[in-house]
Amino acid sequence: MESKKVAFIGLGVMGFSMAGHISKAGHKTKVFNRTASKAREWEKSFYGESLPTPKLVVDNCDIVFMCVGNDADVRSVVYGEDGVLVGMKPGSILVDHTTTSAELAEELSNVCLEKKVSFIDAPVSGGQIGAENGTLTIMCGGEQAVFDQVVPVMNCYGKQMALMGKNGQGQRSKMVNQICIAGVLKGLSEGLFLAKKAELNIDQLVDVLKYGAAGSWQMENRALSMSQDQFDFGFAIDWMHKDLSICLNEAEKLGIGLPLTEKVDKEYQVLKEQGFGRMDTSVLFKIYEQE
């Protein structure tokens, strides 16, 4: 694989490991993180250089990856005199792994075009474990020729990736992903609530059900911890609430209703108000214990 000059912006629970995989694969890697101590920690763990602004970190890079929090966070690192767009060279590629609105993906596509920079929206699924193990699923929107150029680098941390269509379609695919997860967790929570009341053996139950039509990643990885009241890990409901809000906004634009998504999102809002915002999404189970 040809070595690339790569910048990675955002070293959170996902980006830290993703940038690390790129570095370990032999690409010349530079990183930026708003909390500088996290960037210094990354430097100690991997081979690469941290720089103090997005503009400086993207200088002379072939591909720039971003993985930050939300639409506002993306705009804060892309625009402005110290932003990504000021520093990127013509012909380079900007890849956004942040889960954002499709509207932002389309906006970035247009502003990048003006700067002679290509853009791919590429939200990921698989969580912190997937990032650490290099097994993420990546849903992309953009041009085929641009996608083909970034695939070899994304292979460092992705197990499955696909071009879903034009810019914005990667983000819309991620919306579908989050809606499906919300539905699975709702059903799993309700099923486990019955199982506990019926005094079923949860270990035995999961071992039987996971091989049938009810089997899912959530069942295999979360059912036991849910039944044991363990939620201090994984994908926080603060972020899931953000993602489901994006789904509901997109549905409104399309003129459709998402009743299950709306119900689960409201339940997550209740849990956030009760102080569970940083708990794993499987904490949805607590809604049933409160009824």
GROMACS .gro file of C-alpha atoms in nm:
model
  291
    1MET     CA    1   0.000   0.000   0.000
    2GLU     CA    2   0.130   0.342  -0.099
    3SER     CA    3   0.213   0.560   0.199
    4LYS     CA    4   0.005   0.877   0.231
    5LYS     CA    5   0.045   1.202   0.421
    6VAL     CA    6  -0.254   1.198   0.653
    7ALA     CA    7  -0.405   1.429   0.914
    8PHE     CA    8  -0.657   1.314   1.174
    9ILE     CA    9  -0.870   1.565   1.366
   10GLY     CA   10  -1.050   1.447   1.680
   11LEU     CA   11  -0.891   1.198   1.920
   12GLY     CA   12  -1.192   1.090   2.122
   13VAL     CA   13  -1.293   0.733   2.205
   14MET     CA   14  -1.311   0.657   1.832
   15GLY     CA   15  -1.055   0.884   1.670
   16PHE     CA   16  -0.769   0.800   1.906
   17SER     CA   17  -0.757   0.438   1.787
   18MET     CA   18  -0.849   0.514   1.425
   19ALA     CA   19  -0.557   0.755   1.391
   20GLY     CA   20  -0.338   0.498   1.566
   21HIS     CA   21  -0.421   0.231   1.308
   22ILE     CA   22  -0.328   0.474   1.030
   23SER     CA   23   0.006   0.547   1.194
   24LYS     CA   24   0.082   0.178   1.251
   25ALA     CA   25   0.010   0.108   0.884
   26GLY     CA   26   0.304   0.330   0.788
   27HIS     CA   27   0.128   0.649   0.678
   28LYS     CA   28   0.288   0.977   0.779
   29THR     CA   29   0.033   1.089   1.038
   30LYS     CA   30  -0.034   1.425   1.200
   31VAL     CA   31  -0.308   1.481   1.457
   32PHE     CA   32  -0.506   1.763   1.615
   33ASN     CA   33  -0.730   1.756   1.920
   34ARG     CA   34  -0.893   2.051   2.094
   35THR     CA   35  -0.772   1.914   2.428
   36ALA     CA   36  -0.397   1.921   2.368
   37SER     CA   37  -0.319   1.672   2.645
   38LYS     CA   38  -0.504   1.404   2.451
   39ALA     CA   39  -0.290   1.474   2.145
   40ARG     CA   40   0.025   1.444   2.355
   41GLU     CA   41  -0.101   1.114   2.492
   42TRP     CA   42  -0.155   0.993   2.134
   43GLU     CA   43   0.202   1.091   2.042
   44LYS     CA   44   0.331   0.872   2.324
   45SER     CA   45   0.127   0.575   2.198
   46PHE     CA   46   0.188   0.600   1.824
   47TYR     CA   47   0.432   0.741   1.573
   48GLY     CA   48   0.324   1.084   1.452
   49GLU     CA   49   0.311   1.454   1.528
   50SER     CA   50   0.046   1.673   1.693
   51LEU     CA   51  -0.001   2.036   1.592
   52PRO     CA   52  -0.191   2.319   1.765
   53THR     CA   53  -0.448   2.413   1.495
   54PRO     CA   54  -0.648   2.238   1.221
   55LYS     CA   55  -0.488   2.464   0.960
   56LEU     CA   56  -0.136   2.359   1.058
   57VAL     CA   57  -0.213   1.988   1.091
   58VAL     CA   58  -0.359   1.957   0.740
   59ASP     CA   59  -0.073   2.136   0.564
   60ASN     CA   60   0.051   1.935   0.262
   61CYS     CA   61  -0.163   1.632   0.353
   62ASP     CA   62  -0.316   1.403   0.091
   63ILE     CA   63  -0.613   1.301   0.306
   64VAL     CA   64  -0.765   1.469   0.612
   65PHE     CA   65  -0.994   1.270   0.843
   66MET     CA   66  -1.226   1.423   1.102
   67CYS     CA   67  -1.410   1.251   1.387
   68VAL     CA   68  -1.554   1.506   1.627
   69GLY     CA   69  -1.886   1.549   1.809
   70ASN     CA   70  -2.163   1.711   1.605
   71ASP     CA   71  -2.242   1.958   1.327
   72ALA     CA   72  -2.122   2.257   1.527
   73ASP     CA   73  -1.794   2.084   1.617
   74VAL     CA   74  -1.730   2.001   1.252
   75ARG     CA   75  -1.791   2.360   1.144
   76SER     CA   76  -1.561   2.486   1.422
   77VAL     CA   77  -1.263   2.293   1.283
   78VAL     CA   78  -1.342   2.335   0.911
   79TYR     CA   79  -1.408   2.709   0.892
   80GLY     CA   80  -1.219   3.016   1.011
   81GLU     CA   81  -0.865   3.146   0.971
   82ASP     CA   82  -0.723   2.845   1.155
   83GLY     CA   83  -0.962   2.597   0.996
   84VAL     CA   84  -0.911   2.294   0.778
   85LEU     CA   85  -1.018   2.452   0.451
   86VAL     CA   86  -0.761   2.729   0.475
   87GLY     CA   87  -0.478   2.479   0.506
   88MET     CA   88  -0.574   2.199   0.265
   89LYS     CA   89  -0.398   2.180  -0.068
   90PRO     CA   90  -0.588   2.156  -0.400
   91GLY     CA   91  -0.646   1.795  -0.500
   92SER     CA   92  -0.653   1.665  -0.142
   93ILE     CA   93  -0.948   1.485   0.018
   94LEU     CA   94  -1.148   1.566   0.333
   95VAL     CA   95  -1.323   1.270   0.498
   96ASP     CA   96  -1.571   1.330   0.780
   97HIS     CA   97  -1.629   1.033   1.011
   98THR     CA   98  -1.848   1.240   1.244
   99THR     CA   99  -2.215   1.145   1.262
  100THR     CA  100  -2.383   1.465   1.139
  101SER     CA  101  -2.685   1.584   0.945
  102ALA     CA  102  -2.697   1.508   0.574
  103GLU     CA  103  -2.742   1.882   0.524
  104LEU     CA  104  -2.394   1.946   0.665
  105ALA     CA  105  -2.242   1.680   0.437
  106GLU     CA  106  -2.395   1.852   0.135
  107GLU     CA  107  -2.274   2.190   0.261
  108LEU     CA  108  -1.917   2.065   0.303
  109SER     CA  109  -1.923   1.904  -0.039
  110ASN     CA  110  -2.003   2.241  -0.196
  111VAL     CA  111  -1.747   2.446  -0.002
  112CYS     CA  112  -1.477   2.186  -0.065
  113LEU     CA  113  -1.551   2.199  -0.438
  114GLU     CA  114  -1.487   2.574  -0.434
  115LYS     CA  115  -1.145   2.504  -0.279
  116LYS     CA  116  -1.067   2.226  -0.531
  117VAL     CA  117  -1.081   1.973  -0.247
  118SER     CA  118  -1.283   1.649  -0.263
  119PHE     CA  119  -1.519   1.546   0.017
  120ILE     CA  120  -1.652   1.216   0.153
  121ASP     CA  121  -1.905   1.188   0.436
  122ALA     CA  122  -1.818   0.862   0.611
  123PRO     CA  123  -1.993   0.800   0.946
  124VAL     CA  124  -1.891   0.480   1.123
  125SER     CA  125  -2.058   0.208   1.327
  126GLY     CA  126  -1.896  -0.035   1.568
  127GLY     CA  127  -1.825   0.179   1.871
  128GLN     CA  128  -1.506   0.207   2.071
  129ILE     CA  129  -1.439  -0.167   2.050
  130GLY     CA  130  -1.469  -0.157   1.672
  131ALA     CA  131  -1.230   0.138   1.655
  132GLU     CA  132  -0.976  -0.033   1.881
  133ASN     CA  133  -0.995  -0.362   1.689
  134GLY     CA  134  -1.001  -0.199   1.345
  135THR     CA  135  -1.337  -0.355   1.256
  136LEU     CA  136  -1.559  -0.053   1.194
  137THR     CA  137  -1.837  -0.037   0.937
  138ILE     CA  138  -1.810   0.278   0.726
  139MET     CA  139  -2.100   0.425   0.524
  140CYS     CA  140  -1.985   0.675   0.263
  141GLY     CA  141  -2.130   0.944   0.041
  142GLY     CA  142  -1.942   1.103  -0.248
  143GLU     CA  143  -1.784   1.029  -0.585
  144GLN     CA  144  -1.663   0.679  -0.673
  145ALA     CA  145  -1.317   0.796  -0.783
  146VAL     CA  146  -1.264   0.980  -0.452
  147PHE     CA  147  -1.396   0.686  -0.249
  148ASP     CA  148  -1.152   0.455  -0.426
  149GLN     CA  149  -0.862   0.677  -0.319
  150VAL     CA  150  -0.950   0.674   0.051
  151VAL     CA  151  -1.046   0.305   0.083
  152PRO     CA  152  -0.684   0.182   0.124
  153VAL     CA  153  -0.636   0.408   0.426
  154MET     CA  154  -0.980   0.339   0.577
  155ASN     CA  155  -0.898  -0.031   0.553
  156CYS     CA  156  -0.659   0.033   0.843
  157TYR     CA  157  -0.954   0.059   1.082
  158GLY     CA  158  -1.257  -0.055   0.880
  159LYS     CA  159  -1.381  -0.408   0.815
  160GLN     CA  160  -1.677  -0.319   0.595
  161MET     CA  161  -1.725  -0.006   0.390
  162ALA     CA  162  -1.946   0.096   0.101
  163LEU     CA  163  -2.023   0.399  -0.114
  164MET     CA  164  -2.395   0.457  -0.062
  165GLY     CA  165  -2.440   0.734  -0.318
  166LYS     CA  166  -2.382   1.107  -0.345
  167ASN     CA  167  -2.267   1.326  -0.056
  168GLY     CA  168  -2.518   1.302   0.227
  169GLN     CA  169  -2.614   0.941   0.158
  170GLY     CA  170  -2.346   0.814   0.396
  171GLN     CA  171  -2.505   1.016   0.675
  172ARG     CA  172  -2.854   0.899   0.581
  173SER     CA  173  -2.730   0.539   0.594
  174LYS     CA  174  -2.599   0.603   0.945
  175MET     CA  175  -2.943   0.737   1.039
  176VAL     CA  176  -3.095   0.404   0.935
  177ASN     CA  177  -2.830   0.226   1.141
  178GLN     CA  178  -2.916   0.423   1.455
  179ILE     CA  179  -3.290   0.376   1.406
  180CYS     CA  180  -3.238   0.000   1.382
  181ILE     CA  181  -3.022  -0.005   1.696
  182ALA     CA  182  -3.288   0.193   1.885
  183GLY     CA  183  -3.553  -0.059   1.780
  184VAL     CA  184  -3.343  -0.361   1.875
  185LEU     CA  185  -3.264  -0.214   2.218
  186LYS     CA  186  -3.630  -0.132   2.276
  187GLY     CA  187  -3.732  -0.491   2.200
  188LEU     CA  188  -3.440  -0.638   2.396
  189SER     CA  189  -3.522  -0.423   2.700
  190GLU     CA  190  -3.885  -0.529   2.693
  191GLY     CA  191  -3.796  -0.895   2.648
  192LEU     CA  192  -3.546  -0.891   2.933
  193PHE     CA  193  -3.799  -0.719   3.156
  194LEU     CA  194  -4.035  -1.013   3.107
  195ALA     CA  195  -3.749  -1.261   3.146
  196LYS     CA  196  -3.642  -1.118   3.483
  197LYS     CA  197  -3.998  -1.105   3.612
  198ALA     CA  198  -4.042  -1.469   3.505
  199GLU     CA  199  -3.713  -1.556   3.680
  200LEU     CA  200  -3.558  -1.702   3.366
  201ASN     CA  201  -3.183  -1.773   3.363
  202ILE     CA  202  -3.054  -1.486   3.147
  203ASP     CA  203  -2.726  -1.657   3.056
  204GLN     CA  204  -2.911  -1.964   2.937
  205LEU     CA  205  -3.177  -1.756   2.762
  206VAL     CA  206  -2.924  -1.555   2.561
  207ASP     CA  207  -2.728  -1.868   2.472
  208VAL     CA  208  -3.044  -2.018   2.322
  209LEU     CA  209  -3.189  -1.709   2.153
  210LYS     CA  210  -2.870  -1.579   1.993
  211TYR     CA  211  -2.871  -1.864   1.740
  212GLY     CA  212  -3.228  -1.795   1.629
  213ALA     CA  213  -3.415  -1.516   1.455
  214ALA     CA  214  -3.398  -1.295   1.767
  215GLY     CA  215  -3.018  -1.300   1.772
  216SER     CA  216  -2.834  -0.969   1.738
  217TRP     CA  217  -2.510  -0.795   1.832
  218GLN     CA  218  -2.698  -0.616   2.108
  219MET     CA  219  -2.828  -0.941   2.253
  220GLU     CA  220  -2.488  -1.110   2.254
  221ASN     CA  221  -2.299  -0.810   2.389
  222ARG     CA  222  -2.549  -0.626   2.609
  223ALA     CA  223  -2.824  -0.860   2.738
  224LEU     CA  224  -2.623  -0.999   3.030
  225SER     CA  225  -2.483  -0.662   3.139
  226MET     CA  226  -2.833  -0.510   3.115
  227SER     CA  227  -2.973  -0.780   3.341
  228GLN     CA  228  -2.689  -0.714   3.588
  229ASP     CA  229  -2.751  -0.336   3.595
  230GLN     CA  230  -2.415  -0.259   3.429
  231PHE     CA  231  -2.416   0.043   3.197
  232ASP     CA  232  -2.096   0.238   3.268
  233PHE     CA  233  -1.932   0.173   2.928
  234GLY     CA  234  -1.999   0.183   2.555
  235PHE     CA  235  -2.188   0.435   2.340
  236ALA     CA  236  -2.334   0.703   2.566
  237ILE     CA  237  -2.700   0.799   2.539
  238ASP     CA  238  -2.590   1.164   2.514
  239TRP     CA  239  -2.458   1.075   2.170
  240MET     CA  240  -2.748   0.846   2.079
  241HIS     CA  241  -2.994   1.125   2.164
  242LYS     CA  242  -2.796   1.352   1.931
  243ASP     CA  243  -2.806   1.091   1.655
  244LEU     CA  244  -3.178   1.018   1.692
  245SER     CA  245  -3.253   1.391   1.681
  246ILE     CA  246  -3.075   1.399   1.345
  247CYS     CA  247  -3.292   1.106   1.229
  248LEU     CA  248  -3.612   1.278   1.337
  249ASN     CA  249  -3.513   1.605   1.168
  250GLU     CA  250  -3.441   1.418   0.844
  251ALA     CA  251  -3.776   1.238   0.869
  252GLU     CA  252  -3.953   1.572   0.906
  253LYS     CA  253  -3.783   1.700   0.590
  254LEU     CA  254  -3.897   1.385   0.407
  255GLY     CA  255  -4.251   1.421   0.538
  256ILE     CA  256  -4.255   1.085   0.718
  257GLY     CA  257  -4.314   0.970   1.074
  258LEU     CA  258  -4.081   0.755   1.286
  259PRO     CA  259  -4.298   0.668   1.587
  260LEU     CA  260  -4.067   0.409   1.744
  261THR     CA  261  -3.763   0.633   1.706
  262GLU     CA  262  -3.953   0.924   1.857
  263LYS     CA  263  -4.065   0.712   2.154
  264VAL     CA  264  -3.713   0.579   2.224
  265ASP     CA  265  -3.565   0.927   2.192
  266LYS     CA  266  -3.811   1.061   2.449
  267GLU     CA  267  -3.720   0.777   2.683
  268TYR     CA  268  -3.351   0.860   2.643
  269GLN     CA  269  -3.433   1.223   2.727
  270VAL     CA  270  -3.597   1.105   3.051
  271LEU     CA  271  -3.288   0.900   3.137
  272LYS     CA  272  -3.060   1.195   3.060
  273GLU     CA  273  -3.259   1.408   3.304
  274GLN     CA  274  -3.208   1.136   3.566
  275GLY     CA  275  -2.830   1.157   3.525
  276PHE     CA  276  -2.771   0.860   3.292
  277GLY     CA  277  -2.641   1.066   2.997
  278ARG     CA  278  -2.294   0.910   2.998
  279MET     CA  279  -2.423   0.554   3.034
  280ASP     CA  280  -2.435   0.303   2.748
  281THR     CA  281  -2.744   0.305   2.525
  282SER     CA  282  -2.851  -0.027   2.680
  283VAL     CA  283  -2.951   0.174   2.990
  284LEU     CA  284  -3.285   0.203   2.809
  285PHE     CA  285  -3.374  -0.107   3.013
  286LYS     CA  286  -3.412   0.115   3.321
  287ILE     CA  287  -3.725   0.270   3.172
  288TYR     CA  288  -3.904  -0.061   3.235
  289GLU     CA  289  -3.781  -0.085   3.593
  290GLN     CA  290  -3.937   0.255   3.660
  291GLU     CA  291  -4.280   0.163   3.529
   0.00000   0.00000   0.00000
